[in-house]
């Protein structure tokens, strides 16, 4: 019995140490139009500068899309080399690629969703998070149909968005459960590049990935601030976009998600 108690305290202490590695204390919570958590000063000035300078100096990207966003994507040589070169970036990645952190954020969103006008919950008894995991169709089939397991894993990229980049109001791909952004430099409202949060004027019968803007109201705007983590539940009404960057300033950020192998099944409570 004593040994079990000691192991429990070790586990709690280990979790607290992970939580203290980055700052999750300064939190703002939004429940509508969908659950969002905003953490200011998630990383320190020193950590932010190391990440910002590391991405700028690395300057090797895997893809360019949406009119000016260059990505260093997980599972590529560039991504692996970036992490090897920059311990602070490696630390951020390790923080999120962690079962306990997934469970922590997932539980927080369950609590926030209860207060939302549209209380969506992922319809699963258990979700098993796997570290250092990459999806393939054979594993997905094996996990779902033979083992009956619902697997979650981390997707992540480090990005530089330049003048001309924007995103129309949209919902991310339907396998994503939780999305997050970390900003590594400041922009002004006049620069563009803000994260726009939308809500439906009236909930339509069919929820599309790219709804007609006439059906939406812009509810919130988050102008990029360095050291800030924004994390949100990717439920069926999580419509968001990015205003067009019109200045010469770059938007340096990380984008990640806790993703399932298959389409998320959401239940409206």
Short mmCIF file of C-alpha atoms in Angstrom, two decimals:
data_model
loop_
_atom_site.label_atom_id
_atom_site.label_comp_id
_atom_site.label_asym_id
_atom_site.label_seq_id
_atom_site.Cartn_x
_atom_site.Cartn_y
_atom_site.Cartn_z
CA UNK A 1 0.00 0.00 0.00
CA UNK A 2 2.82 2.39 0.92
CA UNK A 3 4.56 1.74 -2.39
CA UNK A 4 1.38 2.50 -4.32
CA UNK A 5 1.00 5.75 -2.38
CA UNK A 6 4.61 6.71 -3.11
CA UNK A 7 4.10 6.01 -6.82
CA UNK A 8 0.97 8.17 -6.79
CA UNK A 9 2.84 11.10 -5.24
CA UNK A 10 5.65 10.66 -7.78
CA UNK A 11 3.13 10.78 -10.60
CA UNK A 12 1.48 13.93 -9.20
CA UNK A 13 4.87 15.58 -8.71
CA UNK A 14 5.91 14.65 -12.25
CA UNK A 15 2.71 16.19 -13.64
CA UNK A 16 3.23 19.38 -11.62
CA UNK A 17 6.79 19.66 -12.92
CA UNK A 18 5.54 19.42 -16.50
CA UNK A 19 2.90 22.05 -15.81
CA UNK A 20 5.55 24.39 -14.37
CA UNK A 21 7.84 24.07 -17.37
CA UNK A 22 5.68 26.61 -19.19
CA UNK A 23 3.20 29.07 -17.75
CA UNK A 24 -0.42 27.92 -17.62
CA UNK A 25 -1.44 30.23 -14.79
CA UNK A 26 -2.39 33.39 -16.69
CA UNK A 27 -5.53 32.11 -18.38
CA UNK A 28 -8.56 33.75 -19.98
CA UNK A 29 -11.52 31.56 -20.88
CA UNK A 30 -14.09 32.07 -23.63
CA UNK A 31 -17.08 29.72 -23.84
CA UNK A 32 -18.92 31.23 -26.83
CA UNK A 33 -19.16 30.94 -29.76
CA UNK A 34 -16.95 27.93 -28.96
CA UNK A 35 -14.49 27.10 -26.16
CA UNK A 36 -11.19 28.99 -26.29
CA UNK A 37 -8.41 29.33 -23.71
CA UNK A 38 -5.87 32.14 -23.95
CA UNK A 39 -2.61 31.92 -22.01
CA UNK A 40 -0.54 35.10 -21.91
CA UNK A 41 3.18 34.75 -21.19
CA UNK A 42 3.01 31.03 -21.86
CA UNK A 43 6.76 31.17 -22.47
CA UNK A 44 9.38 33.59 -21.16
CA UNK A 45 10.97 36.44 -23.12
CA UNK A 46 14.20 34.45 -23.38
CA UNK A 47 12.43 31.32 -24.61
CA UNK A 48 10.39 33.33 -27.10
CA UNK A 49 13.49 35.02 -28.53
CA UNK A 50 15.29 31.69 -28.92
CA UNK A 51 12.36 30.21 -30.81
CA UNK A 52 11.78 33.30 -32.99
CA UNK A 53 15.44 33.60 -33.92
CA UNK A 54 15.71 29.84 -34.43
CA UNK A 55 12.90 29.78 -36.99
CA UNK A 56 14.13 32.89 -38.82
CA UNK A 57 17.71 31.62 -38.92
CA UNK A 58 16.71 28.08 -39.95
CA UNK A 59 14.81 29.40 -43.00
CA UNK A 60 14.09 25.98 -44.53
CA UNK A 61 10.46 25.21 -45.17
CA UNK A 62 8.56 22.15 -46.39
CA UNK A 63 5.47 23.73 -47.92
CA UNK A 64 4.01 27.09 -48.85
CA UNK A 65 0.25 27.52 -48.98
CA UNK A 66 -2.64 29.95 -48.56
CA UNK A 67 -0.88 32.78 -50.31
CA UNK A 68 2.18 33.11 -48.11
CA UNK A 69 2.40 30.66 -45.20
CA UNK A 70 5.60 28.62 -45.09
CA UNK A 71 5.58 25.56 -42.85
CA UNK A 72 8.13 23.34 -41.15
CA UNK A 73 5.99 20.27 -40.63
CA UNK A 74 6.26 17.41 -38.17
CA UNK A 75 7.68 14.16 -39.61
CA UNK A 76 9.93 15.95 -42.11
CA UNK A 77 13.72 16.19 -42.08
CA UNK A 78 13.46 19.96 -41.68
CA UNK A 79 11.29 19.60 -38.59
CA UNK A 80 13.60 17.03 -37.02
CA UNK A 81 16.67 19.15 -37.76
CA UNK A 82 15.02 22.27 -36.33
CA UNK A 83 14.33 20.44 -33.07
CA UNK A 84 17.91 19.14 -32.93
CA UNK A 85 19.31 22.63 -33.45
CA UNK A 86 17.05 24.39 -30.97
CA UNK A 87 16.48 22.91 -27.52
CA UNK A 88 13.78 25.44 -26.65
CA UNK A 89 11.72 24.43 -29.68
CA UNK A 90 12.29 20.80 -28.72
CA UNK A 91 11.01 21.58 -25.20
CA UNK A 92 7.82 23.17 -26.56
CA UNK A 93 7.19 20.19 -28.80
CA UNK A 94 7.79 17.74 -25.93
CA UNK A 95 5.42 19.70 -23.71
CA UNK A 96 2.51 19.15 -26.08
CA UNK A 97 3.50 15.66 -27.25
CA UNK A 98 2.53 14.27 -23.88
CA UNK A 99 -0.35 12.12 -22.64
CA UNK A 100 -0.86 14.07 -19.42
CA UNK A 101 -0.98 17.42 -21.19
CA UNK A 102 -3.47 16.08 -23.72
CA UNK A 103 -5.67 14.83 -20.89
CA UNK A 104 -5.28 18.13 -19.02
CA UNK A 105 -6.48 20.25 -21.97
CA UNK A 106 -9.19 17.76 -22.91
CA UNK A 107 -10.63 17.86 -19.38
CA UNK A 108 -10.49 21.67 -19.29
CA UNK A 109 -12.51 21.85 -22.50
CA UNK A 110 -15.10 19.44 -21.16
CA UNK A 111 -15.59 21.85 -18.25
CA UNK A 112 -15.79 24.93 -20.49
CA UNK A 113 -18.10 23.31 -23.05
CA UNK A 114 -20.83 22.90 -20.44
CA UNK A 115 -21.13 26.70 -20.39
CA UNK A 116 -21.24 27.02 -24.19
CA UNK A 117 -24.44 27.74 -26.07
CA UNK A 118 -23.64 24.73 -28.25
CA UNK A 119 -22.26 22.15 -25.83
CA UNK A 120 -20.46 19.66 -28.06
CA UNK A 121 -18.66 16.70 -26.57
CA UNK A 122 -16.51 14.13 -28.34
CA UNK A 123 -18.58 10.94 -28.16
CA UNK A 124 -15.98 8.51 -26.81
CA UNK A 125 -15.58 6.70 -23.51
CA UNK A 126 -11.80 6.74 -23.71
CA UNK A 127 -9.24 8.37 -25.98
CA UNK A 128 -5.73 6.98 -25.86
CA UNK A 129 -2.96 9.49 -26.56
CA UNK A 130 0.19 8.18 -28.23
CA UNK A 131 3.50 10.03 -28.09
CA UNK A 132 5.79 10.22 -31.15
CA UNK A 133 2.98 8.84 -33.26
CA UNK A 134 2.34 9.18 -36.96
CA UNK A 135 -0.81 7.99 -38.63
CA UNK A 136 -0.98 5.44 -41.39
CA UNK A 137 -4.04 3.70 -42.77
CA UNK A 138 -3.00 0.21 -41.70
CA UNK A 139 -2.49 1.27 -38.08
CA UNK A 140 -5.76 3.21 -38.14
CA UNK A 141 -7.69 0.19 -39.37
CA UNK A 142 -5.99 -2.08 -36.82
CA UNK A 143 -6.67 0.27 -33.90
CA UNK A 144 -10.27 1.03 -34.77
CA UNK A 145 -11.67 -2.24 -36.04
CA UNK A 146 -9.50 -4.91 -34.42
CA UNK A 147 -8.56 -3.32 -31.09
CA UNK A 148 -11.51 -0.94 -30.76
CA UNK A 149 -9.20 1.90 -29.69
CA UNK A 150 -9.59 5.61 -30.35
CA UNK A 151 -6.09 7.04 -30.80
CA UNK A 152 -5.10 10.70 -30.48
CA UNK A 153 -1.73 12.12 -31.46
CA UNK A 154 -0.02 15.46 -31.95
CA UNK A 155 0.25 17.27 -35.27
CA UNK A 156 2.42 20.38 -35.28
CA UNK A 157 4.28 22.83 -37.48
CA UNK A 158 6.32 25.99 -37.09
CA UNK A 159 5.33 28.64 -39.60
CA UNK A 160 6.21 31.98 -41.13
CA UNK A 161 3.36 33.89 -42.77
CA UNK A 162 4.20 36.80 -45.09
CA UNK A 163 2.34 39.65 -46.76
CA UNK A 164 -0.75 38.38 -48.56
CA UNK A 165 -1.47 35.45 -46.25
CA UNK A 166 -5.05 35.06 -45.03
CA UNK A 167 -7.54 32.35 -44.20
CA UNK A 168 -11.23 32.54 -44.96
CA UNK A 169 -13.68 31.51 -42.19
CA UNK A 170 -13.37 27.74 -41.92
CA UNK A 171 -13.43 24.70 -39.72
CA UNK A 172 -10.27 22.59 -39.54
CA UNK A 173 -10.23 19.04 -40.87
CA UNK A 174 -12.74 16.76 -39.19
CA UNK A 175 -10.17 14.55 -37.44
CA UNK A 176 -8.96 17.38 -35.21
CA UNK A 177 -10.08 17.49 -31.59
CA UNK A 178 -8.15 20.45 -30.14
CA UNK A 179 -6.17 23.15 -31.99
CA UNK A 180 -3.60 25.59 -30.69
CA UNK A 181 -1.38 28.48 -31.78
CA UNK A 182 1.68 30.01 -30.16
CA UNK A 183 2.79 33.44 -31.37
CA UNK A 184 6.47 34.42 -31.33
CA UNK A 185 6.21 38.05 -32.46
CA UNK A 186 3.85 40.99 -32.08
CA UNK A 187 1.71 42.41 -34.86
CA UNK A 188 -0.42 45.54 -34.86
CA UNK A 189 -4.06 45.50 -35.92
CA UNK A 190 -3.10 47.50 -39.00
CA UNK A 191 -0.65 44.74 -40.07
CA UNK A 192 -3.38 42.11 -40.44
CA UNK A 193 -2.73 38.51 -39.45
CA UNK A 194 -5.26 38.48 -36.60
CA UNK A 195 -7.06 35.30 -35.60
CA UNK A 196 -10.78 35.95 -36.16
CA UNK A 197 -13.40 33.95 -34.26
CA UNK A 198 -16.85 33.57 -35.83
CA UNK A 199 -20.25 32.49 -34.59
CA UNK A 200 -23.32 31.41 -36.52
CA UNK A 201 -26.18 33.91 -36.58
CA UNK A 202 -28.46 30.89 -36.50
CA UNK A 203 -27.26 27.30 -36.46
CA UNK A 204 -27.87 25.80 -39.95
CA UNK A 205 -29.06 22.25 -40.55
CA UNK A 206 -25.78 21.41 -42.31
CA UNK A 207 -22.49 22.57 -40.82
CA UNK A 208 -19.93 23.05 -43.58
CA UNK A 209 -16.15 23.27 -43.35
CA UNK A 210 -16.25 26.61 -45.18
CA UNK A 211 -19.61 28.22 -44.41
CA UNK A 212 -21.04 31.18 -46.26
CA UNK A 213 -19.88 34.34 -44.48
CA UNK A 214 -23.45 35.66 -44.65
CA UNK A 215 -24.34 33.05 -42.02
CA UNK A 216 -21.66 34.30 -39.62
CA UNK A 217 -20.89 37.12 -37.24
CA UNK A 218 -17.32 37.96 -36.28
CA UNK A 219 -17.27 37.65 -32.50
CA UNK A 220 -13.64 37.99 -31.44
CA UNK A 221 -10.28 39.07 -32.81
CA UNK A 222 -6.90 38.06 -31.41
CA UNK A 223 -4.04 40.21 -32.66
CA UNK A 224 -0.80 38.17 -32.45
CA UNK A 225 1.14 38.80 -29.27
CA UNK A 226 4.44 37.09 -28.65
CA UNK A 227 4.56 34.47 -25.88
CA UNK A 228 0.80 33.88 -26.20
CA UNK A 229 -0.84 30.45 -26.47
CA UNK A 230 -4.36 30.26 -27.88
CA UNK A 231 -5.98 26.84 -27.72
CA UNK A 232 -9.51 25.96 -28.80
CA UNK A 233 -11.85 23.02 -29.14
CA UNK A 234 -12.27 22.01 -32.78
CA UNK A 235 -15.96 21.20 -32.54
CA UNK A 236 -18.43 21.57 -35.45
CA UNK A 237 -19.03 25.29 -34.77
CA UNK A 238 -15.37 26.26 -34.31
CA UNK A 239 -15.25 28.63 -37.27
CA UNK A 240 -12.14 30.80 -37.42
CA UNK A 241 -10.02 32.64 -39.96
CA UNK A 242 -7.04 34.95 -40.35
CA UNK A 243 -7.25 38.53 -41.59
CA UNK A 244 -5.00 39.30 -44.57
CA UNK A 245 -1.45 40.40 -43.77
CA UNK A 246 -1.02 43.75 -45.51
CA UNK A 247 2.33 44.91 -44.09
CA UNK A 248 5.87 43.62 -44.56
CA UNK A 249 5.89 42.14 -41.06
CA UNK A 250 6.15 38.39 -40.75
CA UNK A 251 3.82 36.34 -38.55
CA UNK A 252 5.98 33.73 -36.79
CA UNK A 253 4.00 31.07 -34.98
CA UNK A 254 3.42 27.41 -34.17
CA UNK A 255 0.22 25.62 -35.08
CA UNK A 256 -0.69 22.28 -33.59
CA UNK A 257 -3.57 19.96 -32.94
CA UNK A 258 -4.53 16.91 -30.97
CA UNK A 259 -5.88 14.77 -33.77
CA UNK A 260 -7.71 11.46 -34.02
CA UNK A 261 -6.95 8.78 -36.60
CA UNK A 262 -10.52 8.96 -37.86
CA UNK A 263 -13.28 11.57 -38.06
CA UNK A 264 -14.25 12.92 -34.65
CA UNK A 265 -17.77 11.98 -33.60
CA UNK A 266 -19.33 14.93 -31.80
CA UNK A 267 -22.45 14.81 -29.65
CA UNK A 268 -24.50 17.96 -29.01
CA UNK A 269 -25.67 17.92 -25.39
#
